[in-house]
Coordinates of C-alpha atoms in Angstrom, one line a residue:
M247 CA 31.8 -27.6 2.1
E248 CA 30.7 -29.0 -1.3
T249 CA 27.2 -28.6 -2.5
Q250 CA 25.7 -31.9 -3.5
L251 CA 22.5 -32.2 -5.6
F252 CA 20.6 -35.2 -6.8
N253 CA 20.7 -35.2 -10.7
T254 CA 17.6 -36.9 -12.2
L255 CA 19.6 -37.4 -15.4
T256 CA 22.3 -39.5 -13.7
Q257 CA 20.1 -40.8 -10.8
K258 CA 22.8 -39.9 -8.2
K259 CA 24.1 -37.1 -6.1
E260 CA 26.8 -35.0 -7.7
T261 CA 28.9 -32.1 -6.6
F262 CA 27.5 -28.9 -8.0
F263 CA 29.5 -26.1 -9.5
P264 CA 28.7 -23.6 -12.3
Q265 CA 29.9 -24.4 -15.8
E266 CA 31.2 -20.8 -16.1
G267 CA 32.9 -18.8 -13.4
D268 CA 30.5 -18.0 -10.5
K269 CA 27.3 -17.7 -12.6
V270 CA 24.6 -20.3 -12.1
R271 CA 22.2 -20.6 -15.0
F272 CA 19.0 -21.8 -13.4
Y273 CA 15.6 -22.4 -15.2
V274 CA 12.4 -23.4 -13.4
C275 CA 9.2 -24.3 -15.3
G276 CA 6.7 -21.7 -14.3
P277 CA 2.8 -21.8 -14.2
T278 CA 0.4 -22.2 -17.0
V279 CA -1.8 -19.2 -16.2
Y280 CA -5.4 -20.3 -16.4
D281 CA -6.2 -20.5 -12.7
L282 CA -4.9 -19.8 -9.2
I283 CA -1.8 -21.7 -8.3
H284 CA -2.3 -24.6 -6.0
I285 CA -0.1 -26.0 -3.2
G286 CA 1.6 -28.4 -5.7
N287 CA 2.7 -25.5 -7.8
A288 CA 3.8 -23.6 -4.7
R289 CA 6.0 -26.4 -3.6
V290 CA 8.0 -26.1 -6.8
F291 CA 8.4 -22.4 -6.6
V292 CA 9.1 -22.2 -2.9
V293 CA 11.7 -25.1 -2.9
F294 CA 13.6 -23.7 -5.9
D295 CA 13.3 -20.1 -4.8
S296 CA 15.1 -21.2 -1.6
L297 CA 17.7 -23.3 -3.4
R298 CA 18.5 -20.2 -5.4
R299 CA 18.9 -18.2 -2.2
F300 CA 21.2 -20.9 -0.8
L301 CA 23.4 -20.9 -3.9
E302 CA 23.6 -17.1 -3.6
H303 CA 24.5 -17.5 0.0
R304 CA 27.4 -19.8 -1.1
G305 CA 28.7 -16.9 -3.1
W306 CA 27.5 -17.6 -6.6
E307 CA 25.5 -15.3 -8.8
V308 CA 22.3 -17.0 -9.9
I309 CA 20.6 -16.0 -13.1
M310 CA 17.1 -17.5 -12.7
V311 CA 14.5 -17.8 -15.4
Q312 CA 10.9 -18.8 -14.6
N313 CA 8.5 -18.6 -17.5
F314 CA 4.8 -18.0 -17.8
T315 CA 3.0 -20.2 -20.3
D316 CA 0.4 -17.7 -21.4
I317 CA -1.0 -19.5 -24.5
D318 CA -2.1 -23.1 -24.2
D319 CA -5.1 -25.4 -24.8
K320 CA -6.2 -25.1 -21.1
I321 CA -6.0 -21.2 -21.3
I322 CA -8.1 -21.2 -24.5
K323 CA -10.7 -23.5 -23.1
R324 CA -11.0 -21.7 -19.7
A325 CA -11.2 -18.3 -21.5
E326 CA -14.1 -19.6 -23.7
E327 CA -15.9 -20.9 -20.6
L328 CA -15.6 -17.5 -18.9
G329 CA -16.4 -15.4 -21.9
E330 CA -13.1 -13.6 -22.1
S331 CA -10.1 -13.6 -24.4
P332 CA -7.2 -15.9 -23.7
Q333 CA -4.9 -12.8 -23.3
E334 CA -7.2 -11.2 -20.7
L335 CA -7.4 -14.5 -18.8
A336 CA -3.6 -14.9 -18.8
E337 CA -3.0 -11.4 -17.7
R338 CA -5.5 -11.8 -14.8
Y339 CA -3.9 -15.0 -13.5
I340 CA -0.4 -13.6 -13.9
A341 CA -1.4 -10.8 -11.6
E342 CA -2.9 -13.5 -9.2
Y343 CA 0.3 -15.4 -9.3
W344 CA 2.3 -12.3 -8.2
H345 CA -0.1 -11.9 -5.3
D346 CA 0.3 -15.4 -4.1
A347 CA 4.1 -15.4 -4.7
E348 CA 4.6 -12.2 -2.7
N349 CA 2.5 -13.7 0.1
L350 CA 4.7 -16.8 0.2
K351 CA 7.9 -14.7 0.0
I352 CA 8.8 -16.2 -3.4
R353 CA 11.3 -13.8 -4.9
K354 CA 11.1 -12.7 -8.5
A355 CA 13.3 -14.5 -10.9
T356 CA 15.9 -12.6 -12.9
F357 CA 13.7 -13.0 -16.0
H358 CA 10.0 -14.0 -16.3
P359 CA 9.5 -14.5 -20.0
R360 CA 6.1 -15.2 -21.6
A361 CA 5.6 -17.5 -24.5
T362 CA 3.6 -15.0 -26.5
E363 CA 6.4 -12.5 -26.3
H364 CA 8.9 -15.0 -27.8
I365 CA 7.1 -16.3 -30.9
E366 CA 10.0 -15.2 -33.1
D367 CA 12.5 -17.1 -31.0
I368 CA 10.3 -20.2 -31.0
I369 CA 9.8 -20.1 -34.8
A370 CA 13.6 -19.7 -35.3
L371 CA 14.3 -22.8 -33.1
I372 CA 11.7 -24.8 -35.1
K373 CA 13.3 -23.8 -38.3
I374 CA 16.7 -25.0 -37.1
L375 CA 15.2 -28.4 -36.3
E376 CA 13.5 -28.5 -39.7
E377 CA 16.7 -27.7 -41.5
K378 CA 18.4 -30.6 -39.6
G379 CA 15.8 -33.1 -40.5
Y380 CA 14.1 -33.5 -37.1
T381 CA 10.6 -32.5 -38.1
Y382 CA 7.7 -33.4 -40.3
E383 CA 4.3 -31.8 -41.1
K384 CA 1.0 -33.5 -40.5
E385 CA -2.3 -31.7 -41.4
G386 CA -0.8 -28.2 -40.8
D387 CA 1.1 -29.2 -37.6
V388 CA 4.8 -29.4 -37.3
L389 CA 6.0 -32.4 -35.2
F390 CA 9.3 -33.6 -33.8
D391 CA 10.4 -37.0 -35.0
V392 CA 11.7 -38.7 -31.8
S393 CA 13.1 -41.6 -33.9
R394 CA 15.7 -39.2 -35.2
F395 CA 17.0 -38.6 -31.7
P396 CA 18.7 -41.9 -30.5
S397 CA 19.0 -40.9 -26.8
Y398 CA 15.3 -40.0 -26.4
G399 CA 14.2 -41.4 -23.0
K400 CA 17.5 -40.8 -21.2
L401 CA 15.9 -38.6 -18.5
S402 CA 13.0 -40.9 -17.7
R403 CA 15.3 -43.9 -18.2
K404 CA 12.8 -45.7 -20.4
N405 CA 13.2 -47.0 -23.9
L406 CA 11.1 -45.7 -26.8
D407 CA 8.6 -48.6 -26.7
E408 CA 7.9 -48.0 -22.9
L409 CA 7.5 -44.3 -23.5
V410 CA 5.0 -44.8 -26.3
E411 CA 2.6 -46.1 -23.7
G412 CA 2.9 -42.8 -21.7
A413 CA 2.8 -40.5 -24.6
R414 CA -0.2 -38.3 -25.4
V415 CA -1.8 -39.7 -28.6
E416 CA -3.7 -37.2 -30.6
A417 CA -6.6 -39.0 -32.2
R418 CA -7.1 -36.6 -35.1
Y419 CA -4.2 -38.0 -37.1
E420 CA -1.6 -40.8 -37.1
K421 CA 1.9 -39.8 -36.2
K422 CA 5.1 -41.6 -37.4
N423 CA 5.6 -42.6 -33.8
P424 CA 3.0 -42.1 -30.9
A425 CA 5.8 -40.3 -28.9
D426 CA 6.3 -37.7 -31.5
F427 CA 5.2 -34.3 -30.2
V428 CA 3.9 -31.0 -31.7
L429 CA 6.2 -28.0 -32.1
W430 CA 3.8 -25.8 -34.0
K431 CA 0.0 -26.2 -34.0
K432 CA -2.1 -25.2 -36.9
A433 CA -4.6 -22.4 -36.1
K434 CA -8.2 -23.3 -35.3
P435 CA -11.0 -20.8 -36.0
G436 CA -11.3 -18.1 -33.3
E437 CA -8.0 -19.1 -31.5
P438 CA -5.0 -16.8 -31.1
S439 CA -2.5 -17.4 -33.8
W440 CA 0.7 -16.0 -35.3
E441 CA 2.2 -16.1 -38.8
S442 CA 4.9 -18.7 -39.5
P443 CA 6.6 -20.5 -42.4
W444 CA 4.1 -23.3 -41.8
G445 CA 1.0 -21.0 -41.8
E446 CA -1.1 -19.4 -39.1
G447 CA -0.7 -21.2 -35.8
R448 CA 0.8 -21.2 -32.2
P449 CA 3.6 -23.0 -30.5
G450 CA 3.4 -26.3 -28.7
W451 CA 4.0 -26.4 -25.0
H452 CA 7.5 -28.0 -25.0
I453 CA 9.1 -25.8 -27.5
E454 CA 8.3 -22.7 -25.5
C455 CA 10.6 -23.6 -22.6
S456 CA 13.5 -24.6 -24.8
A457 CA 13.3 -21.3 -26.8
M458 CA 13.0 -19.1 -23.7
S459 CA 15.5 -20.9 -21.5
M460 CA 18.2 -20.9 -24.2
K461 CA 17.5 -17.2 -25.1
Y462 CA 18.3 -16.1 -21.6
L463 CA 20.7 -18.7 -20.4
G464 CA 22.5 -20.1 -23.4
P465 CA 22.5 -23.6 -25.0
T466 CA 23.5 -25.4 -21.7
L467 CA 21.8 -24.7 -18.4
D468 CA 23.4 -25.4 -15.1
I469 CA 20.1 -26.4 -13.5
H470 CA 16.7 -27.2 -15.0
A471 CA 14.0 -27.7 -12.3
G472 CA 10.4 -28.6 -11.9
G473 CA 7.9 -31.0 -10.5
I474 CA 8.4 -34.8 -10.9
D475 CA 5.4 -34.9 -13.2
L476 CA 7.4 -32.9 -15.8
I477 CA 10.1 -35.5 -16.2
F478 CA 8.0 -37.1 -19.0
P479 CA 7.0 -35.9 -21.5
H480 CA 7.9 -32.2 -20.9
H481 CA 11.5 -32.3 -19.9
E482 CA 12.3 -35.3 -22.0
N483 CA 11.0 -33.5 -25.0
E484 CA 12.9 -30.3 -24.1
I485 CA 16.1 -32.3 -24.0
A486 CA 15.4 -33.9 -27.4
Q487 CA 14.5 -30.6 -29.3
S488 CA 17.2 -28.5 -27.6
E489 CA 20.0 -31.0 -28.0
A490 CA 18.9 -31.8 -31.6
A491 CA 19.1 -28.1 -32.4
T492 CA 22.4 -27.2 -30.7
G493 CA 24.4 -30.5 -30.5
K494 CA 25.2 -29.6 -26.9
P495 CA 23.9 -30.9 -23.5
F496 CA 20.7 -29.0 -22.6
A497 CA 21.2 -29.1 -18.8
R498 CA 23.9 -30.4 -16.5
F499 CA 21.6 -31.0 -13.6
F500 CA 17.9 -31.9 -13.6
L501 CA 16.1 -31.4 -10.3
H502 CA 12.6 -32.6 -9.5
N503 CA 10.5 -32.3 -6.4
G504 CA 8.0 -34.9 -5.3
Y505 CA 4.2 -34.8 -5.4
V506 CA 1.9 -33.2 -2.8
N507 CA -0.8 -35.5 -1.5
I508 CA -3.9 -34.2 0.3
D509 CA -4.9 -36.5 3.2
Q510 CA -2.9 -39.4 1.7
E511 CA -4.3 -39.0 -1.8
K512 CA -2.5 -37.5 -4.8
M513 CA -3.8 -34.1 -5.5
S514 CA -5.7 -34.0 -8.8
K515 CA -8.6 -32.4 -10.5
S516 CA -10.3 -35.7 -11.1
L517 CA -10.4 -36.3 -7.3
G518 CA -11.6 -32.7 -6.7
N519 CA -9.0 -32.2 -4.0
I520 CA -7.0 -29.3 -5.5
V521 CA -6.0 -26.9 -2.7
T522 CA -5.1 -23.4 -3.8
V523 CA -2.5 -21.3 -2.1
R524 CA -5.1 -18.5 -1.8
E525 CA -7.3 -20.9 0.3
L526 CA -4.4 -21.9 2.6
T527 CA -3.2 -18.4 3.2
Q528 CA -6.6 -17.4 4.4
K529 CA -6.2 -19.9 7.2
Y530 CA -2.5 -20.1 7.8
E531 CA 0.4 -17.6 7.8
P532 CA 2.7 -17.9 4.8
S533 CA 5.6 -18.9 7.1
V534 CA 3.5 -21.9 8.3
L535 CA 3.1 -23.0 4.7
R536 CA 6.8 -22.7 3.9
L537 CA 7.6 -24.6 7.1
A538 CA 5.2 -27.4 6.0
I539 CA 6.8 -27.5 2.5
F540 CA 10.3 -27.7 4.1
S541 CA 9.3 -30.5 6.6
A542 CA 9.8 -33.1 3.9
H543 CA 12.8 -33.5 1.6
Y544 CA 12.0 -31.9 -1.7
R545 CA 12.4 -35.1 -3.6
S546 CA 10.0 -37.0 -1.4
P547 CA 6.2 -36.8 -1.6
I548 CA 4.6 -34.7 1.1
N549 CA 1.2 -35.3 2.7
L550 CA -0.5 -32.1 3.4
D551 CA -3.1 -32.6 6.1
E552 CA -4.3 -30.8 9.3
N553 CA -1.6 -32.6 11.4
L554 CA 1.2 -31.3 9.2
L555 CA -0.2 -27.8 9.1
Q556 CA -0.8 -27.7 12.9
S557 CA 2.7 -29.0 13.7
S558 CA 4.1 -26.4 11.3
R559 CA 2.1 -23.7 13.0
Q560 CA 3.5 -24.9 16.4
F561 CA 7.0 -24.7 15.0
E562 CA 6.3 -21.1 13.9
E563 CA 5.0 -20.3 17.4
R564 CA 8.4 -21.6 18.8
I565 CA 10.2 -19.2 16.4
K566 CA 7.9 -16.3 17.4
N567 CA 8.4 -17.0 21.1
F568 CA 12.2 -17.0 20.6
L569 CA 12.0 -13.7 18.7
R570 CA 10.0 -12.2 21.6
N571 CA 12.5 -13.6 24.1
I572 CA 15.5 -12.0 22.4
G573 CA 13.7 -8.8 21.8
F574 CA 12.8 -8.7 25.5
I575 CA 16.4 -9.2 26.6
E576 CA 17.7 -6.7 24.1
E577 CA 15.3 -4.0 25.3
K578 CA 16.1 -4.6 28.9
I579 CA 19.9 -4.4 28.6
K580 CA 20.0 -1.6 26.1
D581 CA 20.9 1.0 28.7
N582 CA 22.4 -1.2 31.4
S583 CA 26.0 -2.1 30.8
A584 CA 26.1 -4.0 34.1
L585 CA 24.1 -6.8 32.4
L586 CA 26.8 -7.5 29.9
K587 CA 29.5 -10.3 30.1
E588 CA 31.7 -12.4 27.9
D589 CA 30.1 -15.8 26.9
K590 CA 32.7 -17.6 24.8
E591 CA 31.0 -21.0 24.9
E592 CA 27.7 -19.6 23.6
Y593 CA 29.5 -17.5 21.0
H594 CA 31.2 -20.5 19.4
K595 CA 28.1 -22.6 19.8
I596 CA 26.4 -20.4 17.2
D597 CA 29.2 -21.2 14.7
E598 CA 28.5 -24.9 15.2
F599 CA 24.7 -24.4 14.6
S600 CA 25.5 -22.3 11.5
R601 CA 27.8 -24.9 10.1
S602 CA 25.4 -27.8 10.7
F603 CA 22.5 -25.8 9.2
Q604 CA 24.5 -25.1 6.0
E605 CA 25.9 -28.6 5.8
A606 CA 22.3 -30.0 5.8
L607 CA 21.4 -27.7 2.9
A608 CA 24.6 -28.5 1.1
D609 CA 23.6 -32.2 1.2
D610 CA 20.9 -32.1 -1.6
F611 CA 19.1 -29.3 0.1
N612 CA 18.0 -31.4 3.1
T613 CA 15.5 -28.9 4.6
P614 CA 14.1 -31.3 7.3
Q615 CA 17.6 -31.8 8.7
A616 CA 18.1 -28.0 8.5
L617 CA 14.9 -27.4 10.4
G618 CA 16.0 -29.9 13.0
V619 CA 19.2 -27.9 13.5
L620 CA 17.1 -24.8 13.9
G621 CA 14.9 -26.5 16.5
E622 CA 18.0 -27.4 18.6
F623 CA 19.2 -23.8 18.2
L624 CA 15.9 -22.5 19.6
R625 CA 16.1 -25.0 22.5
F626 CA 19.7 -24.1 23.5
F627 CA 19.4 -20.4 23.3
N628 CA 16.0 -20.1 24.9
Q629 CA 17.7 -21.3 28.0
Y630 CA 20.4 -18.7 27.5
L631 CA 17.8 -16.0 27.1
S632 CA 16.0 -16.9 30.4
P633 CA 15.5 -13.7 32.4
R634 CA 16.6 -15.5 35.5
R635 CA 20.1 -15.8 34.0
G636 CA 20.6 -12.0 34.7
K637 CA 23.6 -11.4 32.4
W638 CA 24.1 -11.7 28.6
D639 CA 26.9 -10.9 26.1
V640 CA 25.8 -8.3 23.5
Q641 CA 28.1 -10.0 20.9
V642 CA 26.3 -13.3 21.5
L643 CA 22.9 -11.6 21.0
E644 CA 24.1 -10.0 17.8
K645 CA 25.4 -13.3 16.6
I646 CA 22.1 -15.0 17.4
R647 CA 20.4 -12.3 15.2
D648 CA 23.0 -13.0 12.4
F649 CA 22.1 -16.7 12.5
L650 CA 18.4 -16.0 12.3
K651 CA 19.0 -13.5 9.5
M652 CA 20.8 -16.3 7.5
V653 CA 17.9 -18.7 8.1
E654 CA 15.5 -16.1 6.9
E655 CA 17.5 -15.1 3.8
I656 CA 17.7 -18.8 2.7
L657 CA 14.4 -20.4 3.9
G658 CA 12.1 -17.3 4.4
I659 CA 10.4 -18.9 7.4
L660 CA 10.5 -16.2 10.0
P661 CA 7.2 -14.6 10.9
G662 CA 6.6 -11.2 9.2
K663 CA 4.5 -8.1 9.8
E664 CA 1.5 -10.0 11.1
M665 CA 3.5 -11.0 14.2
E666 CA 4.5 -7.4 14.8
I667 CA 0.8 -6.2 14.6
S668 CA -0.4 -8.9 17.0
D669 CA 2.5 -8.4 19.4
E670 CA 2.1 -4.7 19.5
A671 CA -1.5 -5.1 20.6
I672 CA -0.5 -7.5 23.4
K673 CA 2.5 -5.4 24.3
K674 CA 0.1 -2.4 25.1
L675 CA -2.1 -4.6 27.3
V676 CA 1.0 -5.9 29.2
E677 CA 2.2 -2.3 29.7
E678 CA -1.3 -1.3 31.0
R679 CA -1.2 -4.2 33.4
E680 CA 2.2 -3.2 34.6
R681 CA 0.9 0.3 35.3
A682 CA -2.1 -1.1 37.1
R683 CA 0.2 -3.2 39.3
R684 CA 2.4 -0.2 40.1
D685 CA -0.7 1.7 41.1
K686 CA -1.7 -1.4 43.2
D687 CA -4.9 -1.7 41.2
W688 CA -4.9 -5.4 41.5
E689 CA -8.4 -5.9 40.1
R690 CA -7.6 -4.1 36.9
G691 CA -4.3 -6.0 36.7
D692 CA -6.2 -9.3 36.9
R693 CA -8.7 -8.2 34.3
L694 CA -5.9 -7.3 31.9
R695 CA -4.2 -10.6 32.6
E696 CA -7.4 -12.4 31.7
E697 CA -7.9 -10.3 28.5
I698 CA -4.3 -11.1 27.5
K699 CA -5.0 -14.8 28.2
S700 CA -8.2 -14.7 26.1
R701 CA -6.1 -13.6 23.1
G702 CA -3.9 -16.7 23.6
Y703 CA -1.0 -15.2 25.5
V704 CA 0.4 -15.6 29.0
V705 CA 2.3 -12.9 31.0
E706 CA 5.3 -14.0 33.0
D707 CA 6.7 -11.7 35.7
T708 CA 10.5 -11.9 35.7
P709 CA 13.3 -10.1 37.6
L710 CA 13.6 -7.8 34.5
G711 CA 9.9 -7.1 34.2
P712 CA 7.0 -8.8 32.5
R713 CA 7.2 -10.7 29.2
F714 CA 4.6 -12.5 27.2
F715 CA 4.4 -15.6 25.0
K716 CA 1.9 -17.9 23.4
M717 CA 0.3 -20.2 25.9
E718 CA 0.7 -23.4 23.8
E719 CA 4.4 -22.9 23.7
Q720 CA 5.0 -23.2 27.4

């Protein structure tokens, strides 16, 4: 089973394999830490966190680097508005990032470098570019001359004239070419700055990622990933400055995820429709948000609205109900060997589901298709787990658990501790009701059934005893 990934650089799916042995060198552009991360940021981090998990599942060792941009115009401006130092602001929002990332089950990368901790590396890279004739100075700033890099535009697949229209033009001076970009910014009064061969200043945004990625991963990355909005100018500029410095390809694969729209409109500050992860996790469990993110192919835009979130919540309830069902059966057969039997068909059926699930992800990380396989798996084995069946094969139950473990290890979508807490409370009520029924206290039994119902659950009396599930799932 080959792993196919769509490479933005070549505009086609290609078979992925590491350039060196079994080590995958993977760089993901991290957050600029001046505010809470929003759902658009989260889509990047969740998708590529899970792609990393899948690559590890395939047997490769993934060295992942995800940076923090902790010095930037936005950080300086926000810090000034809030009356704190840029360093204090950045530290605070890095801590907030970790809070949200942990909630969303986003694993830590191998390295999380910060721009301010790599000033020497950034200066050394700019000096190489200067020595090779790719830079010029303008009013204290050091700029990259894109006309010196003939293949500029190869990622966004536009020529230089087209790219000029999309370039950020700084009005304070005239560049040689409007697409030229700043490598080192001259210090302004009161702003953080560092000594350099070009005077006091700070790094430009693009040079940070090149310096940090190459420090930890070498001159050529296996995968460079981020949102589609980073194709130009950020990743285009990274390619230019990195390849100009090393003479080697900067990355073999560029992967980009699509935009997040909110109620059919592109999420943006100008529209005032930015939705933070913090807001969403107050209303929805993290597994619901991950399911919503995976409901669309990562390269496609996704429309986040109440319909999507509710359908994701319903899918999560299906998973919860399945986990309750298998837990119920496992508990009942634990000390009763008479309930065990050999179920070869079901045993091999799990292998089919596992293969289909992995094939979907190996095809350019097609998570909607993988979730479809999971849905079919839940349907098939919910029937197998019916208490009316009466007999089950322990090996099949173990293999079902193994399949679910694989799904969780890759996609991180199984409900967590919050399910255990709610289920434990309901379980106690069910046990109380069962005691009341044994004592023939039918009135108390009915009251307990109604209390369970008021919490959104239904009790079903089966030949193996009572079990409970969410009402909307039956």
